[in-house]
Tab-separated table of C-alpha atoms in Angstrom:
chain	number	residue	atom	x	y	z
A	1	MET	CA	-65.957	21.186	13.265
A	2	ALA	CA	-67.886	21.680	10.002
A	3	SER	CA	-66.614	20.364	6.688
A	4	PHE	CA	-67.348	22.040	3.364
A	5	HIS	CA	-67.368	21.212	-0.317
A	6	ALA	CA	-67.221	24.047	-2.879
A	7	GLU	CA	-68.224	24.279	-6.531
A	8	LEU	CA	-67.741	27.000	-9.155
A	9	TYR	CA	-70.819	27.687	-11.295
A	10	ILE	CA	-70.178	29.551	-14.530
A	11	ASN	CA	-71.810	29.485	-17.983
A	12	GLY	CA	-74.144	26.715	-16.878
A	13	GLN	CA	-71.267	24.450	-15.836
A	14	ALA	CA	-70.270	23.275	-12.346
A	15	TYR	CA	-66.615	22.694	-11.406
A	16	PRO	CA	-65.560	21.157	-8.044
A	17	VAL	CA	-63.111	23.515	-6.317
A	18	LEU	CA	-60.013	22.081	-4.642
A	19	TRP	CA	-58.938	25.323	-2.953
A	20	CYS	CA	-59.958	28.988	-3.001
A	21	ALA	CA	-59.019	32.277	-1.348
A	22	LEU	CA	-60.559	35.761	-1.353
A	23	GLU	CA	-59.015	38.661	0.552
A	24	PHE	CA	-60.605	41.891	1.771
A	25	GLN	CA	-58.364	44.777	2.824
A	26	GLN	CA	-59.346	47.840	4.871
A	27	GLN	CA	-56.880	50.702	5.269
A	28	ILE	CA	-57.044	52.502	8.592
A	29	GLN	CA	-55.263	55.410	10.213
A	30	GLU	CA	-53.092	55.133	13.306
A	31	ARG	CA	-56.074	55.616	15.602
A	32	GLY	CA	-58.141	52.984	13.852
A	33	ARG	CA	-60.256	55.275	11.670
A	34	VAL	CA	-61.122	54.069	8.183
A	35	SER	CA	-59.017	55.876	5.565
A	36	ALA	CA	-60.154	54.224	2.325
A	37	ARG	CA	-62.780	51.934	0.851
A	38	VAL	CA	-62.538	48.193	1.348
A	39	ARG	CA	-60.461	46.560	-1.389
A	40	GLN	CA	-61.532	43.130	-2.604
A	41	GLY	CA	-59.903	40.246	-4.376
A	42	PRO	CA	-58.614	38.843	-6.454
A	43	LEU	CA	-60.389	35.491	-6.168
A	44	LEU	CA	-57.880	32.624	-6.365
A	45	LEU	CA	-59.046	29.126	-7.318
A	46	GLN	CA	-57.514	25.716	-7.872
A	47	LEU	CA	-59.479	22.968	-9.595
A	48	ASP	CA	-59.193	19.957	-11.856
A	49	VAL	CA	-59.259	20.783	-15.570
A	50	PRO	CA	-62.252	19.303	-17.428
A	51	GLN	CA	-61.026	17.455	-20.523
A	52	ASP	CA	-64.013	18.178	-22.782
A	53	ASP	CA	-64.929	21.720	-21.785
A	54	ASP	CA	-63.238	24.875	-23.111
A	55	THR	CA	-65.141	27.374	-20.959
A	56	LEU	CA	-62.355	28.221	-18.520
A	57	VAL	CA	-59.453	28.067	-20.940
A	58	SER	CA	-61.341	30.249	-23.442
A	59	TRP	CA	-62.140	32.764	-20.713
A	60	ALA	CA	-58.464	32.985	-19.803
A	61	ALA	CA	-57.304	33.311	-23.409
A	62	THR	CA	-59.758	36.020	-24.496
A	63	LEU	CA	-58.679	39.516	-23.493
A	64	HIS	CA	-61.278	41.390	-21.395
A	65	LYS	CA	-63.844	38.603	-21.713
A	66	LYS	CA	-66.371	39.143	-18.931
A	67	LEU	CA	-68.398	36.379	-17.302
A	68	SER	CA	-70.644	36.169	-14.277
A	69	GLY	CA	-70.817	33.290	-11.839
A	70	HIS	CA	-70.599	32.183	-8.244
A	71	ILE	CA	-69.002	29.732	-5.854
A	72	ILE	CA	-71.260	27.853	-3.466
A	73	PHE	CA	-69.948	26.279	-0.277
A	74	TYR	CA	-71.936	23.246	0.830
A	75	ASP	CA	-72.091	22.104	4.448
A	76	THR	CA	-71.308	18.417	4.068
A	77	SER	CA	-73.005	17.459	7.324
A	78	GLN	CA	-76.291	18.956	6.098
A	79	ARG	CA	-75.624	18.438	2.365
A	80	SER	CA	-77.068	21.871	1.766
A	81	PRO	CA	-75.832	25.260	0.483
A	82	HIS	CA	-74.177	27.226	3.267
A	83	GLU	CA	-72.464	30.331	1.834
A	84	SER	CA	-71.608	31.802	-1.550
A	85	ILE	CA	-69.368	34.226	-3.413
A	86	HIS	CA	-71.095	35.909	-6.361
A	87	PHE	CA	-69.421	37.996	-9.074
A	88	GLU	CA	-70.558	39.917	-12.161
A	89	GLU	CA	-68.540	41.119	-15.171
A	90	ALA	CA	-65.470	39.212	-13.981
A	91	GLU	CA	-62.263	38.637	-15.944
A	92	CYS	CA	-59.863	35.707	-15.693
A	93	VAL	CA	-56.497	37.485	-15.520
A	94	GLY	CA	-54.394	34.485	-14.544
A	95	TYR	CA	-54.411	30.862	-15.665
A	96	GLN	CA	-51.733	28.328	-14.792
A	97	GLU	CA	-52.047	24.715	-15.798
A	98	SER	CA	-49.956	21.619	-15.143
A	99	PHE	CA	-50.024	17.902	-15.841
A	100	ASP	CA	-49.358	16.032	-12.597
A	101	VAL	CA	-47.611	12.684	-12.630
A	102	LEU	CA	-49.357	9.831	-10.849
A	103	ARG	CA	-47.964	6.439	-9.936
A	104	GLY	CA	-47.489	4.280	-12.998
A	105	GLU	CA	-48.531	5.767	-16.326
A	106	GLY	CA	-50.796	8.725	-16.804
A	107	GLY	CA	-51.709	11.675	-14.660
A	108	SER	CA	-54.237	14.486	-14.362
A	109	TYR	CA	-54.563	18.141	-15.274
A	110	ALA	CA	-54.960	20.839	-12.623
A	111	CYS	CA	-55.252	24.579	-13.043
A	112	SER	CA	-55.104	27.724	-10.937
A	113	LEU	CA	-57.316	30.703	-11.801
A	114	THR	CA	-57.029	34.348	-10.798
A	115	ILE	CA	-60.343	36.190	-11.156
A	116	THR	CA	-60.971	39.923	-10.781
A	117	ALA	CA	-64.356	41.627	-10.623
A	118	PRO	CA	-65.794	45.038	-9.707
A	119	GLU	CA	-67.342	43.431	-6.628
A	120	PHE	CA	-67.498	40.068	-4.884
A	121	VAL	CA	-70.765	39.595	-2.990
A	122	LEU	CA	-70.794	37.232	-0.025
A	123	GLY	CA	-74.081	35.427	0.539
A	124	SER	CA	-75.654	33.040	3.020
A	125	GLY	CA	-77.357	29.731	2.407
A	126	SER	CA	-80.657	30.805	3.967
A	127	ALA	CA	-83.728	31.170	1.843
A	128	GLY	CA	-84.779	34.640	0.807
A	129	GLY	CA	-82.783	37.837	0.566
A	130	PRO	CA	-80.807	39.130	-2.408
A	131	ALA	CA	-77.622	37.308	-1.395
A	132	ALA	CA	-79.198	33.947	-0.588
A	133	VAL	CA	-77.606	30.955	-2.290
A	134	SER	CA	-81.022	29.822	-3.527
A	135	SER	CA	-81.204	32.874	-5.794
A	136	PHE	CA	-78.072	31.720	-7.641
A	137	LEU	CA	-79.051	28.083	-8.179
A	138	PRO	CA	-80.903	27.289	-11.417
A	139	ALA	CA	-84.456	26.052	-10.970
A	140	ALA	CA	-83.659	22.657	-12.455
A	141	ALA	CA	-80.547	22.126	-10.367
A	142	PRO	CA	-80.573	19.337	-7.788
A	143	PRO	CA	-80.743	20.493	-4.150
A	144	VAL	CA	-77.291	19.069	-3.421
A	145	PRO	CA	-74.147	18.488	-5.465
A	146	SER	CA	-73.482	14.976	-6.586
A	147	ALA	CA	-71.129	12.261	-5.397
A	148	ASN	CA	-68.383	14.748	-4.485
A	149	LEU	CA	-70.432	16.006	-1.554
A	150	ALA	CA	-71.574	12.541	-0.508
A	151	ALA	CA	-67.949	11.486	-0.162
A	152	LYS	CA	-67.063	14.650	1.735
A	153	ALA	CA	-69.937	14.098	4.173
A	154	LEU	CA	-68.100	11.165	5.708
A	155	GLU	CA	-65.380	13.488	7.017
A	156	VAL	CA	-67.578	15.211	9.599
A	157	ALA	CA	-68.002	12.022	11.617
A	158	GLU	CA	-64.268	11.613	12.131
A	159	THR	CA	-62.716	12.323	15.510
A	160	LYS	CA	-59.718	14.592	16.002
A	161	ALA	CA	-57.519	11.505	16.358
A	162	GLU	CA	-58.843	10.059	13.083
A	163	ARG	CA	-58.262	13.314	11.212
A	164	TYR	CA	-54.784	13.528	12.711
A	165	GLN	CA	-53.935	9.980	11.618
A	166	LYS	CA	-55.305	10.645	8.128
A	167	ARG	CA	-53.043	13.697	7.853
A	168	LEU	CA	-50.033	11.638	8.948
A	169	ARG	CA	-50.840	9.072	6.255
A	170	LEU	CA	-51.126	11.827	3.665
A	171	LEU	CA	-47.737	13.202	4.714
A	172	GLN	CA	-46.190	9.757	4.357
A	173	SER	CA	-47.732	9.430	0.897
A	174	GLY	CA	-46.188	12.783	0.021
A	175	ARG	CA	-42.764	11.644	1.216
A	176	ASN	CA	-43.108	8.441	-0.812
A	177	LYS	CA	-44.022	10.469	-3.889
A	178	VAL	CA	-40.977	12.703	-3.416
A	179	ALA	CA	-38.825	9.566	-3.210
A	180	ASP	CA	-40.370	8.283	-6.455
A	181	MET	CA	-39.646	11.618	-8.141
A	182	ASP	CA	-36.063	11.575	-6.857
A	183	GLN	CA	-35.609	8.123	-8.359
A	184	LEU	CA	-37.013	9.288	-11.692
A	185	ILE	CA	-34.727	12.311	-11.718
A	186	SER	CA	-31.608	10.347	-10.764
A	187	SER	CA	-32.334	7.723	-13.420
A	188	GLY	CA	-32.493	10.345	-16.141
A	189	GLY	CA	-36.259	10.481	-16.294
A	190	PRO	CA	-38.265	13.179	-18.079
A	191	VAL	CA	-36.906	16.166	-16.155
A	192	ALA	CA	-37.899	18.581	-18.933
A	193	GLY	CA	-41.570	17.964	-18.179
A	194	PRO	CA	-43.618	16.145	-15.584
A	195	ALA	CA	-45.060	13.596	-18.019
A	196	ALA	CA	-45.823	12.906	-21.636
A	197	ALA	CA	-49.103	14.785	-21.561
A	198	PRO	CA	-51.533	14.438	-24.490
A	199	ALA	CA	-50.584	17.021	-27.095
A	200	SER	CA	-53.684	17.277	-29.235
A	201	LYS	CA	-56.626	16.682	-26.866
A	202	GLY	CA	-55.370	18.266	-23.658
A	203	PRO	CA	-56.470	21.690	-22.423
A	204	LEU	CA	-53.081	23.225	-23.200
A	205	GLY	CA	-53.364	22.099	-26.789
A	206	ARG	CA	-56.757	23.777	-27.025
A	207	LEU	CA	-55.374	26.870	-25.330
A	208	GLY	CA	-52.594	27.082	-27.914
A	209	SER	CA	-55.092	27.388	-30.723
A	210	LEU	CA	-57.149	29.919	-28.794
A	211	LEU	CA	-54.096	32.088	-28.222
A	212	THR	CA	-53.647	32.300	-32.024
A	213	GLY	CA	-49.962	31.648	-32.108
A	214	ASN	CA	-48.812	33.486	-28.994
A	215	SER	CA	-45.942	31.085	-28.221
A	216	ASN	CA	-44.527	33.325	-25.486
A	217	SER	CA	-47.660	33.144	-23.360
A	218	ALA	CA	-47.073	32.451	-19.686
A	219	VAL	CA	-50.090	30.167	-19.824
A	220	ALA	CA	-48.463	27.900	-22.383
A	221	GLU	CA	-45.161	27.933	-20.511
A	222	ALA	CA	-46.856	26.887	-17.289
A	223	GLY	CA	-47.593	23.431	-18.686
A	224	ALA	CA	-43.915	22.697	-19.320
A	225	SER	CA	-42.777	22.929	-15.701
A	226	PRO	CA	-39.933	20.438	-15.087
A	227	LEU	CA	-40.235	17.394	-12.882
A	228	VAL	CA	-37.611	18.902	-10.591
A	229	ALA	CA	-39.841	21.926	-9.956
A	230	ASP	CA	-42.811	19.676	-9.205
A	231	ARG	CA	-40.679	17.640	-6.818
A	232	ASN	CA	-39.526	20.784	-5.003
A	233	LEU	CA	-43.090	22.113	-4.781
A	234	LEU	CA	-44.293	18.849	-3.246
A	235	GLN	CA	-41.357	18.699	-0.816
A	236	LYS	CA	-42.084	22.252	0.331
A	237	ALA	CA	-45.739	21.361	0.958
A	238	VAL	CA	-44.782	18.214	2.901
A	239	ASP	CA	-42.252	20.074	5.051
A	240	ARG	CA	-44.576	22.977	5.856
A	241	LEU	CA	-47.575	20.753	6.619
A	242	THR	CA	-45.413	18.563	8.869
A	243	PHE	CA	-44.469	21.643	10.891
A	244	ASN	CA	-47.897	23.297	10.871
A	245	ASN	CA	-49.590	20.053	11.900
A	246	VAL	CA	-47.882	20.467	15.285
A	247	ALA	CA	-47.528	24.252	15.461
A	248	VAL	CA	-51.225	25.018	14.983
A	249	GLU	CA	-52.093	22.952	18.055
A	250	ARG	CA	-49.625	24.985	20.146
A	251	ALA	CA	-51.109	28.173	18.706
A	252	ARG	CA	-54.603	27.077	19.748
A	253	LEU	CA	-53.395	26.324	23.259
A	254	SER	CA	-51.650	29.721	23.408
A	255	GLN	CA	-54.994	31.262	22.469
A	256	HIS	CA	-56.866	29.251	25.090
A	257	ALA	CA	-54.404	30.333	27.795
A	258	TYR	CA	-56.155	33.732	27.672
A	259	GLN	CA	-59.553	32.148	28.270
A	260	PHE	CA	-59.796	31.310	31.946
A	261	THR	CA	-60.245	32.999	35.296
A	262	THR	CA	-59.578	31.471	38.702
A	263	THR	CA	-60.910	31.482	42.239
A	264	ALA	CA	-59.229	29.860	45.243
A	265	ASP	CA	-60.958	27.303	47.443
A	266	PRO	CA	-60.417	27.377	51.261
A	267	SER	CA	-57.254	25.289	50.898
A	268	GLY	CA	-55.802	27.737	48.381
A	269	LEU	CA	-56.259	25.457	45.361
A	270	LEU	CA	-56.986	27.452	42.199
A	271	LEU	CA	-60.270	26.497	40.548
A	272	PRO	CA	-60.404	27.581	36.898
A	273	THR	CA	-63.455	28.849	35.056
A	274	PHE	CA	-62.939	28.609	31.307
A	275	THR	CA	-64.513	31.297	29.150
A	276	GLY	CA	-63.732	29.346	25.976
A	277	GLU	CA	-63.812	25.647	25.175
A	278	VAL	CA	-60.577	23.720	25.543
A	279	PRO	CA	-59.338	22.959	21.991
A	280	GLU	CA	-60.638	19.684	20.572
A	281	GLY	CA	-58.502	16.713	21.525
A	282	TRP	CA	-56.917	18.453	24.526
A	283	ALA	CA	-57.526	18.505	28.280
A	284	ALA	CA	-56.405	21.222	30.698
A	285	LEU	CA	-54.568	19.461	33.529
A	286	GLN	CA	-53.689	22.451	35.727
A	287	VAL	CA	-53.621	26.248	35.691
A	288	TRP	CA	-51.492	28.903	37.399
A	289	ASP	CA	-52.725	32.449	37.962
A	290	ASP	CA	-50.823	35.006	40.053
A	291	LYS	CA	-53.023	38.072	40.241
A	292	LYS	CA	-50.258	40.141	41.851
A	293	THR	CA	-47.680	39.727	39.087
A	294	GLY	CA	-50.100	38.951	36.232
A	295	PHE	CA	-48.420	35.610	35.508
A	296	ALA	CA	-50.757	32.912	34.154
A	297	ALA	CA	-50.237	29.585	32.408
A	298	ALA	CA	-51.974	26.275	31.765
A	299	LEU	CA	-50.745	22.718	31.256
A	300	TYR	CA	-52.452	20.666	28.534
A	301	ASP	CA	-52.485	17.024	27.488
A	302	SER	CA	-53.745	15.557	24.194
A	303	ASN	CA	-55.582	12.348	23.353
A	304	PHE	CA	-54.400	12.167	19.739
A	305	GLU	CA	-50.809	13.325	19.250
A	306	GLN	CA	-48.021	10.809	18.752
A	307	PRO	CA	-45.878	10.995	20.769
A	308	ASN	CA	-48.109	12.413	23.467
A	309	ARG	CA	-46.290	15.530	24.693
A	310	LYS	CA	-47.615	17.805	27.415
A	311	VAL	CA	-47.767	21.511	26.506
A	312	LEU	CA	-47.250	24.377	28.960
A	313	ALA	CA	-48.884	27.470	27.431
A	314	PHE	CA	-48.153	30.909	28.898
A	315	ARG	CA	-50.712	33.695	28.769
A	316	GLY	CA	-49.686	36.819	26.881
A	317	THR	CA	-50.230	40.499	27.578
A	318	ASN	CA	-53.562	41.561	29.030
A	319	PRO	CA	-53.797	45.324	28.305
A	320	THR	CA	-55.808	45.852	31.507
A	321	GLU	CA	-53.233	44.126	33.743
A	322	TRP	CA	-50.464	46.434	34.991
A	323	GLY	CA	-48.313	43.397	35.824
A	324	ASP	CA	-48.283	42.341	32.159
A	325	ILE	CA	-47.472	45.829	30.913
A	326	LYS	CA	-44.709	46.183	33.509
A	327	ALA	CA	-43.234	42.814	32.492
A	328	ASP	CA	-43.211	43.858	28.824
A	329	LEU	CA	-41.494	47.163	29.484
A	330	THR	CA	-38.945	46.162	32.107
A	331	GLN	CA	-37.882	42.906	30.412
A	332	ALA	CA	-37.288	44.761	27.131
A	333	LEU	CA	-34.874	47.025	29.015
A	334	GLY	CA	-33.042	44.103	30.579
A	335	ILE	CA	-34.468	44.603	34.068
A	336	PRO	CA	-35.274	41.344	35.920
A	337	THR	CA	-39.014	40.646	36.043
A	338	LYS	CA	-41.033	38.396	38.321
A	339	GLN	CA	-43.112	36.866	35.511
A	340	TYR	CA	-40.032	35.578	33.660
A	341	ASP	CA	-38.644	34.094	36.869
A	342	GLN	CA	-41.991	32.404	37.549
A	343	ALA	CA	-42.173	30.981	34.031
A	344	ILE	CA	-38.674	29.500	34.226
A	345	GLU	CA	-39.180	27.994	37.682
A	346	LEU	CA	-42.505	26.438	36.679
A	347	ALA	CA	-41.000	25.036	33.491
A	348	ARG	CA	-38.108	23.545	35.457
A	349	ASN	CA	-40.470	21.779	37.846
A	350	LEU	CA	-42.644	20.377	35.070
A	351	LYS	CA	-39.628	19.378	32.980
A	352	ASP	CA	-38.436	17.241	35.896
A	353	GLN	CA	-41.846	15.579	35.949
A	354	TYR	CA	-42.565	15.147	32.231
A	355	GLY	CA	-39.416	16.009	30.339
A	356	ALA	CA	-37.528	12.717	30.647
A	357	GLY	CA	-39.928	10.981	28.292
A	358	LEU	CA	-39.201	7.537	29.779
A	359	ASP	CA	-42.746	6.311	29.217
A	360	ILE	CA	-43.238	6.738	25.472
A	361	VAL	CA	-46.999	6.314	25.783
A	362	GLN	CA	-47.826	8.614	28.697
A	363	ASP	CA	-44.943	11.059	29.141
A	364	ALA	CA	-43.132	11.721	25.888
A	365	GLY	CA	-41.871	15.128	26.933
A	366	LEU	CA	-42.900	18.730	27.503
A	367	ASP	CA	-43.293	21.632	25.060
A	368	MET	CA	-43.502	25.366	25.808
A	369	ALA	CA	-45.858	27.693	23.938
A	370	GLY	CA	-47.082	31.254	24.123
A	371	HIS	CA	-48.219	34.364	22.268
A	372	SER	CA	-46.925	37.932	22.684
A	373	LEU	CA	-45.617	38.262	26.260
A	374	GLY	CA	-46.444	34.567	26.611
A	375	GLY	CA	-44.124	33.880	23.689
A	376	GLY	CA	-41.299	35.653	25.478
A	377	LEU	CA	-41.981	33.602	28.619
A	378	ALA	CA	-42.046	30.382	26.574
A	379	ALA	CA	-38.751	31.289	24.893
A	380	ALA	CA	-37.059	31.938	28.244
A	381	ALA	CA	-38.396	28.666	29.650
A	382	SER	CA	-37.173	26.739	26.595
A	383	VAL	CA	-33.677	28.219	26.661
A	384	VAL	CA	-33.184	27.449	30.358
A	385	THR	CA	-34.760	23.971	30.441
A	386	GLY	CA	-33.857	22.752	26.946
A	387	ALA	CA	-37.527	21.991	26.228
A	388	LYS	CA	-39.000	22.480	22.756
A	389	GLY	CA	-40.709	25.848	22.322
A	390	TYR	CA	-43.292	27.316	19.942
A	391	THR	CA	-43.800	31.076	20.058
A	392	PHE	CA	-46.291	33.251	18.166
A	393	ASN	CA	-45.827	36.988	17.550
A	394	ALA	CA	-43.543	36.781	20.558
A	395	ALA	CA	-41.952	39.473	22.660
A	396	GLY	CA	-38.177	39.669	22.365
A	397	LEU	CA	-36.031	37.873	24.932
A	398	HIS	CA	-33.385	39.937	26.725
A	399	PRO	CA	-30.241	37.984	27.768
A	400	ASN	CA	-30.588	39.380	31.296
A	401	SER	CA	-33.818	37.388	31.729
A	402	VAL	CA	-31.973	34.050	31.548
A	403	LYS	CA	-28.582	35.141	32.916
A	404	PRO	CA	-29.522	34.447	36.585
A	405	PHE	CA	-30.159	30.826	35.565
A	406	GLY	CA	-26.645	30.276	34.218
A	407	ILE	CA	-27.354	31.045	30.538
A	408	THR	CA	-25.010	33.558	28.893
A	409	LYS	CA	-26.008	35.756	25.977
A	410	GLU	CA	-23.847	33.660	23.649
A	411	ALA	CA	-25.367	30.410	24.927
A	412	MET	CA	-28.879	31.797	24.506
A	413	ARG	CA	-28.263	32.826	20.912
A	414	ALA	CA	-26.635	29.494	20.100
A	415	ALA	CA	-29.380	27.357	21.660
A	416	ALA	CA	-32.515	29.248	20.607
A	417	PRO	CA	-32.636	28.287	16.877
A	418	GLY	CA	-32.519	24.583	17.700
A	419	LEU	CA	-35.080	24.775	20.499
A	420	ILE	CA	-37.630	27.392	19.479
A	421	ASP	CA	-39.831	27.781	16.410
A	422	ASN	CA	-40.662	31.479	16.219
A	423	VAL	CA	-43.870	32.008	14.200
A	424	TYR	CA	-44.906	35.575	13.432
A	425	SER	CA	-46.952	37.604	10.970
A	426	ASN	CA	-45.124	39.843	8.527
A	427	ARG	CA	-47.577	42.554	9.630
A	428	ASP	CA	-47.124	42.032	13.373
A	429	PRO	CA	-46.352	45.488	14.828
A	430	LEU	CA	-44.470	44.016	17.812
A	431	ASN	CA	-41.968	42.091	15.698
A	432	GLY	CA	-41.812	44.979	13.236
A	433	LEU	CA	-40.704	47.248	16.083
A	434	GLN	CA	-38.296	44.715	17.585
A	435	ASN	CA	-36.656	43.958	14.235
A	436	HIS	CA	-36.090	47.592	13.250
A	437	MET	CA	-34.878	49.265	16.435
A	438	GLY	CA	-31.198	48.597	15.860
A	439	GLY	CA	-30.892	46.453	18.982
A	440	LEU	CA	-32.422	49.007	21.359
A	441	ILE	CA	-34.982	46.374	22.362
A	442	PRO	CA	-34.446	42.616	22.011
A	443	LYS	CA	-35.738	40.585	19.069
A	444	SER	CA	-37.784	37.424	19.394
A	445	VAL	CA	-35.549	34.358	19.277
A	446	GLY	CA	-35.666	31.006	17.524
A	447	THR	CA	-35.993	29.721	13.973
A	448	PRO	CA	-38.303	32.191	12.166
A	449	HIS	CA	-41.467	31.101	10.365
A	450	VAL	CA	-43.075	34.126	8.713
A	451	LEU	CA	-46.806	34.107	7.917
A	452	SER	CA	-47.734	36.351	5.003
A	453	LYS	CA	-51.488	36.630	5.650
A	454	ALA	CA	-51.884	36.480	9.404
A	455	GLY	CA	-53.360	39.884	10.183
A	456	PHE	CA	-51.538	41.950	12.764
A	457	HIS	CA	-50.905	40.804	16.347
A	458	PRO	CA	-53.901	38.747	17.633
A	459	ILE	CA	-53.337	35.017	18.108
A	460	GLY	CA	-56.649	34.181	16.413
A	461	ASP	CA	-55.300	35.572	13.139
A	462	VAL	CA	-52.204	33.395	13.497
A	463	VAL	CA	-54.301	30.254	13.985
A	464	ALA	CA	-56.412	31.097	10.921
A	465	ALA	CA	-53.329	31.755	8.774
A	466	ILE	CA	-51.718	28.450	9.750
A	467	GLU	CA	-54.953	26.620	8.926
A	468	THR	CA	-54.983	28.316	5.519
A	469	GLU	CA	-51.437	27.099	4.882
A	470	LYS	CA	-52.455	23.600	6.001
A	471	ASP	CA	-55.373	23.563	3.550
A	472	ALA	CA	-53.179	24.734	0.664
A	473	ASP	CA	-50.444	22.189	1.401
A	474	THR	CA	-52.978	19.389	1.853
A	475	ALA	CA	-54.427	20.186	-1.579
A	476	THR	CA	-50.938	20.193	-3.121
A	477	ILE	CA	-50.008	16.820	-1.625
A	478	GLN	CA	-53.353	15.290	-2.593
A	479	LYS	CA	-52.883	16.555	-6.132
A	480	TYR	CA	-49.586	14.704	-6.483
A	481	THR	CA	-50.541	11.545	-4.588
A	482	ARG	CA	-54.134	10.811	-5.544
A	483	PRO	CA	-54.450	7.317	-7.120
């Protein structure tokens, strides 16, 4: 997996970027035809505030001030420019700044920028061409960024297990920081502001003079956020990253469950052929593929998670498989379906084998996972077996699907929130239909986790959205815990 370091170049200055996001939107008609031009932006950035440079704060404070610049993403393994975002005649329409408390005395400034421009041009790092990164770099600039990139380059050599352990340590640092903040708050600490930030030399002080007396500016107010708000922001980042650190792995496995075909050897043993690589850090132990009913699933094991739980991932709807379409339609109407019965029986058998968790090193339990129809199968298997479940843009679960296994409608509704984490996009058409049909078709079950920028229904969009949340929360925790 590649690792990148980004820098903002503007007015001859370079600013290391902690986090950035740029969205493109394309409106289409019901049949997929384009109905409007692509909409871009805004460009969102988070970076440390330079103490002796007024470029950014002046840009934010001056109405309709237009600047041109670019962001360059460096591939840390190659230490070379990889991609870029270029903009002309851009305005900084949003600027939020805060002084973050560190352990002991002192702290650091961080700011978030919102940039709009008539057009954002995406470029490559290859030489030549109008959008090449080399055309943006000044002639005298060094071929690579400085020590920031050298430090980042070390990350690419880390294994999945090492990255996982580093993230666990970061989460623990975040929890420790929250505890420190709680102690400050309970002892009557400076709850009106995060710290005694420098008044005369800090960026906010400079911004005040640039705003020429506009005391009601949202920019000036942003620096006075209370310690309680900072504590809550950090706690939210810790909680969400803790969940996503596990959920994204189940989402990847749900995606991989679509990526195999099988052939039977003379003894009837199914031999899988994978069309996509097994996710890093995981091994596929066994697959099931019933070509008559359309049921398919795979059992995975990791070499990095602690505790080491097996994951049974169910394949979702294949539009070309009549068995999948039939299972979707009949289950929604409460008619018993073979695929749901197969999923529950398989989960029961594997739960007997792995679910006890007696050996904390080898067999710490069994999780269910799935996307779309696979999410409905995973939910049914979780409710019946009591195993933990992770579902993604899942089909709704009808009570009749679990009733033959001794689970009443009331028991299903009571158990699901504690067993199943139900992750879905706020633009997922399946959940949109299920949630607004007045009970005519069943809703997906479990504790909801709504993704705001996860595309529509495909599982790949869900994985990307969770990774985006992970990056944002990692940056937030690092901001509050860096030494």
